[in-house]
PDB file of C-alpha atoms in Angstrom:
ATOM      1  CA  MET K 150       3.353 -80.471  12.983  1.00 39.00           C
ATOM      2  CA  ASN K 151       5.660 -77.693  11.766  1.00 38.00           C
ATOM      3  CA  ARG K 152       4.392 -74.130  11.403  1.00 34.00           C
ATOM      4  CA  ALA K 153       4.966 -74.075   7.622  1.00 35.00           C
ATOM      5  CA  LEU K 154       2.723 -77.094   7.090  1.00 38.00           C
ATOM      6  CA  ARG K 155       0.104 -75.661   9.444  1.00 43.00           C
ATOM      7  CA  ALA K 156       0.084 -72.402   7.503  1.00 38.00           C
ATOM      8  CA  ALA K 157      -0.050 -74.215   4.159  1.00 37.00           C
ATOM      9  CA  ALA K 158      -2.955 -76.465   5.124  1.00 41.00           C
ATOM     10  CA  VAL K 159      -5.491 -73.757   5.931  1.00 40.00           C
ATOM     11  CA  LEU K 160      -8.698 -73.606   3.969  1.00 40.00           C
ATOM     12  CA  ALA K 161      -9.559 -74.434   0.391  1.00 35.00           C
ATOM     13  CA  VAL K 162     -12.607 -75.253  -1.590  1.00 28.00           C
ATOM     14  CA  ALA K 163     -12.361 -78.174  -3.958  1.00 27.00           C
ATOM     15  CA  SER K 164     -14.787 -79.412  -6.561  1.00 27.00           C
ATOM     16  CA  GLY K 165     -17.155 -80.872  -3.984  1.00 32.00           C
ATOM     17  CA  GLY K 166     -17.243 -77.760  -1.841  1.00 37.00           C
ATOM     18  CA  LEU K 167     -14.713 -79.113   0.629  1.00 43.00           C
ATOM     19  CA  VAL K 168     -13.245 -77.094   3.412  1.00 41.00           C
ATOM     20  CA  ALA K 169      -9.605 -77.741   4.256  1.00 39.00           C
ATOM     21  CA  VAL K 170      -8.031 -77.059   7.577  1.00 38.00           C
ATOM     22  CA  ALA K 171      -4.868 -77.862   9.450  1.00 36.00           C
ATOM     23  CA  ALA K 172      -4.287 -79.941  12.539  1.00 35.00           C
ATOM     24  CA  ALA K 173      -4.135 -78.220  15.894  1.00 36.00           C
ATOM     25  CA  PRO K 174      -4.233 -78.858  19.600  1.00 36.00           C
ATOM     26  CA  ALA K 175      -7.559 -80.017  20.985  1.00 38.00           C
ATOM     27  CA  GLN K 176      -9.821 -77.617  22.848  1.00 37.00           C
ATOM     28  CA  SER K 177     -10.851 -78.048  26.457  1.00 37.00           C
ATOM     29  CA  ALA K 178     -13.066 -80.975  27.375  1.00 39.00           C
ATOM     30  CA  ASP K 179     -16.048 -78.705  28.093  1.00 40.00           C
ATOM     31  CA  ALA K 180     -16.238 -77.570  24.449  1.00 38.00           C
ATOM     32  CA  GLU K 181     -18.583 -79.314  22.056  1.00 42.00           C
ATOM     33  CA  PRO K 182     -16.326 -79.779  19.029  1.00 42.00           C
ATOM     34  CA  ASP K 183     -17.657 -80.942  15.743  1.00 70.00           C
ATOM     35  CA  THR K 184     -14.819 -79.844  13.477  1.00 78.00           C
ATOM     36  CA  CYS K 185     -11.839 -82.177  13.444  1.00 86.00           C
ATOM     37  CA  VAL K 186      -8.819 -82.446  11.173  1.00 83.00           C
ATOM     38  CA  ALA K 187      -6.208 -85.056  10.260  1.00 88.00           C
ATOM     39  CA  VAL K 188      -3.030 -84.593   8.225  1.00 85.00           C
ATOM     40  CA  LEU K 189      -1.840 -87.613   6.228  1.00 91.00           C
ATOM     41  CA  ALA K 190       1.451 -88.376   4.464  1.00 92.00           C
ATOM     42  CA  LYS K 191       1.664 -90.513   1.336  1.00 92.00           C
ATOM     43  CA  GLY K 192       2.655 -94.086   2.020  1.00 90.00           C
ATOM     44  CA  GLU K 193       1.743 -93.932   5.722  1.00 93.00           C
ATOM     45  CA  THR K 194      -1.300 -95.569   7.318  1.00 93.00           C
ATOM     46  CA  ALA K 195      -1.614 -93.260  10.333  1.00 92.00           C
ATOM     47  CA  PRO K 196      -2.039 -89.462  10.412  1.00 93.00           C
ATOM     48  CA  VAL K 197       0.896 -87.135  10.974  1.00 89.00           C
ATOM     49  CA  ASP K 198      -1.371 -85.039  13.212  1.00 84.00           C
ATOM     50  CA  THR K 199      -5.031 -84.968  14.200  1.00 85.00           C
ATOM     51  CA  ALA K 200      -7.169 -82.779  16.494  1.00 80.00           C
ATOM     52  CA  CYS K 201     -10.658 -81.355  17.058  1.00 85.00           C
ATOM     53  CA  PHE K 202     -12.109 -77.861  17.564  1.00 83.00           C
ATOM     54  CA  SER K 203     -15.305 -76.405  18.956  1.00 77.00           C
ATOM     55  CA  ASP K 204     -16.198 -74.964  15.540  1.00 80.00           C
ATOM     56  CA  PHE K 205     -14.655 -73.918  12.241  1.00 78.00           C
ATOM     57  CA  ARG K 206     -13.985 -70.360  13.427  1.00 84.00           C
ATOM     58  CA  ALA K 207     -11.792 -71.656  16.267  1.00 83.00           C
ATOM     59  CA  LEU K 208      -9.951 -73.899  13.850  1.00 75.00           C
ATOM     60  CA  ALA K 209      -9.377 -71.128  11.264  1.00 74.00           C
ATOM     61  CA  SER K 210      -8.140 -68.733  13.941  1.00 77.00           C
ATOM     62  CA  TRP K 211      -5.589 -71.242  15.216  1.00 70.00           C
ATOM     63  CA  VAL K 212      -4.435 -72.230  11.736  1.00 66.00           C
ATOM     64  CA  THR K 213      -3.856 -68.613  10.701  1.00 68.00           C
ATOM     65  CA  ASP K 214      -2.252 -67.606  14.032  1.00 69.00           C
ATOM     66  CA  GLY K 215      -5.194 -65.345  14.832  1.00 78.00           C
ATOM     67  CA  GLU K 216      -5.188 -63.471  11.521  1.00 76.00           C
ATOM     68  CA  ILE K 217      -8.684 -64.725  10.671  1.00 78.00           C
ATOM     69  CA  THR K 218     -11.042 -64.510  13.619  1.00 85.00           C
ATOM     70  CA  ASP K 219     -14.330 -63.906  11.837  1.00 85.00           C
ATOM     71  CA  ALA K 220     -14.640 -67.095   9.771  1.00 82.00           C
ATOM     72  CA  PRO K 221     -18.060 -68.777   9.797  1.00 84.00           C
ATOM     73  CA  ARG K 222     -18.574 -71.189  12.677  1.00 81.00           C
ATOM     74  CA  ALA K 223     -19.819 -73.968  10.360  1.00 76.00           C
ATOM     75  CA  ALA K 224     -17.397 -75.574   7.888  1.00 68.00           C
ATOM     76  CA  ALA K 225     -20.169 -75.926   5.292  1.00 66.00           C
ATOM     77  CA  VAL K 226     -20.842 -72.171   5.413  1.00 75.00           C
ATOM     78  CA  ALA K 227     -17.100 -71.409   5.197  1.00 74.00           C
ATOM     79  CA  ALA K 228     -16.923 -73.512   2.034  1.00 66.00           C
ATOM     80  CA  GLU K 229     -19.316 -71.082   0.339  1.00 71.00           C
ATOM     81  CA  ASP K 230     -17.760 -67.865   1.713  1.00 77.00           C
ATOM     82  CA  GLU K 231     -16.018 -66.412  -1.356  1.00 74.00           C
ATOM     83  CA  ALA K 232     -14.251 -63.638   0.571  1.00 76.00           C
ATOM     84  CA  LEU K 233     -12.792 -66.162   2.995  1.00 74.00           C
ATOM     85  CA  GLN K 234     -11.738 -68.380   0.100  1.00 66.00           C
ATOM     86  CA  ASP K 235      -9.990 -65.430  -1.573  1.00 66.00           C
ATOM     87  CA  ASP K 236      -8.126 -64.596   1.638  1.00 66.00           C
ATOM     88  CA  LEU K 237      -6.793 -68.131   1.931  1.00 61.00           C
ATOM     89  CA  ALA K 238      -6.417 -69.278  -1.684  1.00 56.00           C
ATOM     90  CA  ALA K 239      -2.704 -68.469  -1.818  1.00 51.00           C
ATOM     91  CA  LEU K 240      -1.927 -70.996   0.900  1.00 53.00           C
ATOM     92  CA  ASP K 241      -2.292 -74.021  -1.408  1.00 52.00           C
ATOM     93  CA  ALA K 242      -4.079 -76.360   0.981  1.00 56.00           C
ATOM     94  CA  VAL K 243      -4.762 -79.854  -0.336  1.00 76.00           C
ATOM     95  CA  VAL K 244      -7.907 -81.368   1.093  1.00 81.00           C
ATOM     96  CA  ILE K 245      -8.265 -84.999   0.131  1.00 87.00           C
ATOM     97  CA  GLY K 246     -11.555 -85.549   1.925  1.00 89.00           C
ATOM     98  CA  VAL K 247     -14.073 -84.702   4.614  1.00 89.00           C
ATOM     99  CA  GLU K 248     -15.742 -87.465   6.633  1.00 94.00           C
ATOM    100  CA  TYR K 249     -19.121 -86.770   8.284  1.00 92.00           C
ATOM    101  CA  GLU K 250     -20.887 -88.367  11.223  1.00 92.00           C
ATOM    102  CA  HIS K 251     -24.336 -88.111   9.629  1.00 92.00           C
ATOM    103  CA  GLU K 252     -25.784 -88.626   6.163  1.00 93.00           C
ATOM    104  CA  TRP K 253     -25.999 -85.686   3.748  1.00 91.00           C
ATOM    105  CA  LEU K 254     -22.711 -84.261   5.047  1.00 87.00           C
ATOM    106  CA  GLY K 255     -24.004 -83.488   8.529  1.00 86.00           C
ATOM    107  CA  GLY K 256     -22.927 -83.787  12.144  1.00 86.00           C
ATOM    108  CA  ALA K 257     -19.350 -83.918  13.358  1.00 86.00           C
ATOM    109  CA  SER K 258     -16.754 -83.794  10.604  1.00 87.00           C
ATOM    110  CA  ILE K 259     -13.086 -84.527  10.125  1.00 90.00           C
ATOM    111  CA  THR K 260     -11.276 -82.794   7.274  1.00 84.00           C
ATOM    112  CA  VAL K 261      -8.405 -84.847   5.871  1.00 89.00           C
ATOM    113  CA  ILE K 262      -5.356 -82.979   4.533  1.00 82.00           C
ATOM    114  CA  GLY K 263      -2.775 -84.581   2.241  1.00 86.00           C
ATOM    115  CA  GLU K 264       0.590 -83.085   3.210  1.00 82.00           C
ATOM    116  CA  ASP K 265       2.312 -84.467   0.102  1.00 85.00           C
ATOM    117  CA  GLY K 266       0.019 -82.848  -2.441  1.00 83.00           C
ATOM    118  CA  PRO K 267      -2.959 -84.001  -4.475  1.00 87.00           C
ATOM    119  CA  CYS K 268      -3.655 -87.506  -5.716  1.00 91.00           C
ATOM    120  CA  THR K 269      -2.541 -88.516  -9.212  1.00 91.00           C
ATOM    121  CA  GLY K 270      -6.054 -89.383 -10.336  1.00 85.00           C
ATOM    122  CA  GLU K 271      -5.061 -92.975 -11.036  1.00 89.00           C
ATOM    123  CA  LEU K 272      -7.078 -95.370  -8.879  1.00 88.00           C
ATOM    124  CA  THR K 273      -4.208 -97.867  -8.914  1.00 86.00           C
ATOM    125  CA  ASP K 274      -1.999 -95.391  -6.976  1.00 81.00           C
ATOM    126  CA  LEU K 275      -2.941 -95.977  -3.354  1.00 86.00           C
ATOM    127  CA  GLU K 276      -1.667 -92.679  -2.039  1.00 93.00           C
ATOM    128  CA  TYR K 277      -3.153 -91.888   1.380  1.00 96.00           C
ATOM    129  CA  ALA K 278      -4.620 -94.274   3.931  1.00 97.00           C
ATOM    130  CA  VAL K 279      -5.828 -94.687   7.506  1.00 97.00           C
ATOM    131  CA  VAL K 280      -5.676 -98.275   8.726  1.00 97.00           C
ATOM    132  CA  ASN K 281      -8.105 -97.700  11.642  1.00 97.00           C
ATOM    133  CA  VAL K 282     -10.109 -94.462  11.900  1.00 97.00           C
ATOM    134  CA  GLY K 283     -11.205 -95.259  15.441  1.00 95.00           C
ATOM    135  CA  TRP K 284      -7.689 -95.301  16.831  1.00 95.00           C
ATOM    136  CA  GLU K 285      -6.020 -92.912  14.359  1.00 95.00           C
ATOM    137  CA  PHE K 286      -8.486 -89.978  14.157  1.00 94.00           C
ATOM    138  CA  ALA K 287      -8.698 -87.789  17.274  1.00 88.00           C
ATOM    139  CA  PRO K 288     -12.050 -88.058  19.034  1.00 87.00           C
ATOM    140  CA  PRO K 289     -13.860 -84.856  19.974  1.00 79.00           C
ATOM    141  CA  PRO K 290     -12.931 -83.720  23.505  1.00 72.00           C
ATOM    142  CA  GLY K 291     -15.017 -85.502  26.066  1.00 79.00           C
ATOM    143  CA  GLN K 292     -15.185 -88.559  23.801  1.00 85.00           C
ATOM    144  CA  GLY K 293     -12.826 -91.501  23.949  1.00 88.00           C
ATOM    145  CA  PHE K 294     -11.171 -93.654  21.365  1.00 91.00           C
ATOM    146  CA  PRO K 295     -12.360 -95.281  19.114  1.00 94.00           C
ATOM    147  CA  TRP K 296     -14.995 -92.545  18.578  1.00 93.00           C
ATOM    148  CA  TRP K 297     -14.705 -92.386  14.751  1.00 95.00           C
ATOM    149  CA  ASN K 298     -14.926 -96.161  14.261  1.00 97.00           C
ATOM    150  CA  ASP K 299     -18.263 -97.195  12.727  1.00 97.00           C
ATOM    151  CA  ARG K 300     -19.462 -93.571  12.766  1.00 95.00           C
ATOM    152  CA  VAL K 301     -18.977 -92.258   9.187  1.00 96.00           C
ATOM    153  CA  SER K 302     -22.271 -91.846   7.298  1.00 96.00           C
ATOM    154  CA  SER K 303     -21.226 -89.608   4.374  1.00 95.00           C
ATOM    155  CA  PHE K 304     -18.101 -88.090   2.829  1.00 94.00           C
ATOM    156  CA  THR K 305     -16.678 -85.917   0.087  1.00 91.00           C
ATOM    157  CA  THR K 306     -13.246 -85.939  -1.566  1.00 90.00           C
ATOM    158  CA  GLY K 307     -10.938 -83.342  -3.091  1.00 87.00           C
ATOM    159  CA  GLY K 308      -7.373 -82.901  -4.286  1.00 86.00           C
ATOM    160  CA  ASN K 309      -8.001 -85.128  -7.320  1.00 90.00           C
ATOM    161  CA  CYS K 310      -8.649 -88.045  -4.919  1.00 93.00           C
ATOM    162  CA  TRP K 311     -11.413 -90.616  -4.658  1.00 95.00           C
ATOM    163  CA  SER K 312     -11.797 -92.731  -1.532  1.00 96.00           C
ATOM    164  CA  ASN K 313     -12.710 -96.297  -0.671  1.00 96.00           C
ATOM    165  CA  HIS K 314     -14.214 -96.959   2.780  1.00 97.00           C
ATOM    166  CA  PHE K 315     -13.769-100.415   4.308  1.00 98.00           C
ATOM    167  CA  ALA K 316     -15.691-102.135   7.097  1.00 98.00           C
ATOM    168  CA  ASP K 317     -12.618-103.830   8.579  1.00 98.00           C
ATOM    169  CA  GLU K 318      -9.304-102.626   9.903  1.00 97.00           C
ATOM    170  CA  GLY K 319      -6.479-102.828   7.372  1.00 95.00           C
ATOM    171  CA  PHE K 320      -8.684-102.309   4.271  1.00 96.00           C
ATOM    172  CA  GLY K 321     -10.712-105.493   4.402  1.00 97.00           C
ATOM    173  CA  GLY K 322     -14.345-106.558   4.360  1.00 97.00           C
ATOM    174  CA  ARG K 323     -17.236-104.750   2.692  1.00 97.00           C
ATOM    175  CA  ASN K 324     -16.320-101.485   0.980  1.00 96.00           C
ATOM    176  CA  THR K 325     -17.742 -98.606  -1.006  1.00 96.00           C
ATOM    177  CA  GLY K 326     -15.361 -98.877  -3.952  1.00 94.00           C
ATOM    178  CA  PHE K 327     -13.554 -95.738  -5.091  1.00 95.00           C
ATOM    179  CA  VAL K 328     -16.019 -92.862  -5.326  1.00 93.00           C
ATOM    180  CA  PRO K 329     -15.690 -89.052  -5.007  1.00 91.00           C
ATOM    181  CA  ILE K 330     -18.715 -88.403  -2.761  1.00 89.00           C
ATOM    182  CA  HIS K 331     -21.332 -90.348  -0.875  1.00 89.00           C
ATOM    183  CA  ASN K 332     -24.281 -88.602   0.787  1.00 91.00           C
ATOM    184  CA  HIS K 333     -25.484 -91.782   2.471  1.00 89.00           C
ATOM    185  CA  LEU K 334     -23.430 -94.926   2.749  1.00 90.00           C
ATOM    186  CA  GLY K 335     -26.393 -97.318   2.720  1.00 88.00           C
ATOM    187  CA  GLY K 336     -25.086-100.750   3.719  1.00 90.00           C
ATOM    188  CA  MET K 337     -21.814 -99.137   4.781  1.00 94.00           C
ATOM    189  CA  ASN K 338     -23.533 -96.542   6.996  1.00 95.00           C
ATOM    190  CA  ASP K 339     -21.809 -96.402  10.392  1.00 96.00           C
ATOM    191  CA  ALA K 340     -19.502 -99.230   9.311  1.00 97.00           C
ATOM    192  CA  THR K 341     -16.214 -97.552   8.248  1.00 98.00           C
ATOM    193  CA  THR K 342     -13.025 -98.680   9.979  1.00 98.00           C
ATOM    194  CA  SER K 343     -10.340 -97.975   7.355  1.00 98.00           C
ATOM    195  CA  ILE K 344     -10.046 -95.693   4.314  1.00 98.00           C
ATOM    196  CA  ILE K 345      -7.821 -95.411   1.231  1.00 97.00           C
ATOM    197  CA  TRP K 346      -7.569 -92.289  -0.955  1.00 96.00           C
ATOM    198  CA  SER K 347      -6.287 -92.634  -4.501  1.00 94.00           C
TER     199      SER K 347
END
């Protein structure tokens, strides 16, 4: 990923309290990462870049080339840190969603960045997609592919996007329908294989 995109996709808070971050190289295997990131391009079904970090502070430090080294360790706390938001607001990050391992936005997370800007708000415009989260999203170090498959239990969206989570690869099978947030996926809990953002 080029340095300009990395700098642009730093940290933002959207309507749902999302935290945006940029992709970066994975940490060592002995870390216990729970903050991952994927950058998507419109019209593509695989990320441009994806990686995981030991915590949000490590991610923010890498994204800002070491300019911010005191960010909160938890992404959820960073989302509510107004001073941090002010420092990074000028970077125009576009977060289209955050996927969580556990219900109520808990556990490991992967923040999804839309490199081509926000969604149009029209649910008929299928703008961003991942055909198979297990093979396309980077697993935390020490974990193998397809770690993210059948692991998503909750999510939020941003960047004027709503998402639809599907049980099968290639956007088939049971699905959530287009919604902006889901604290518990019920019958779709731990069943997501592909996702569309529109």
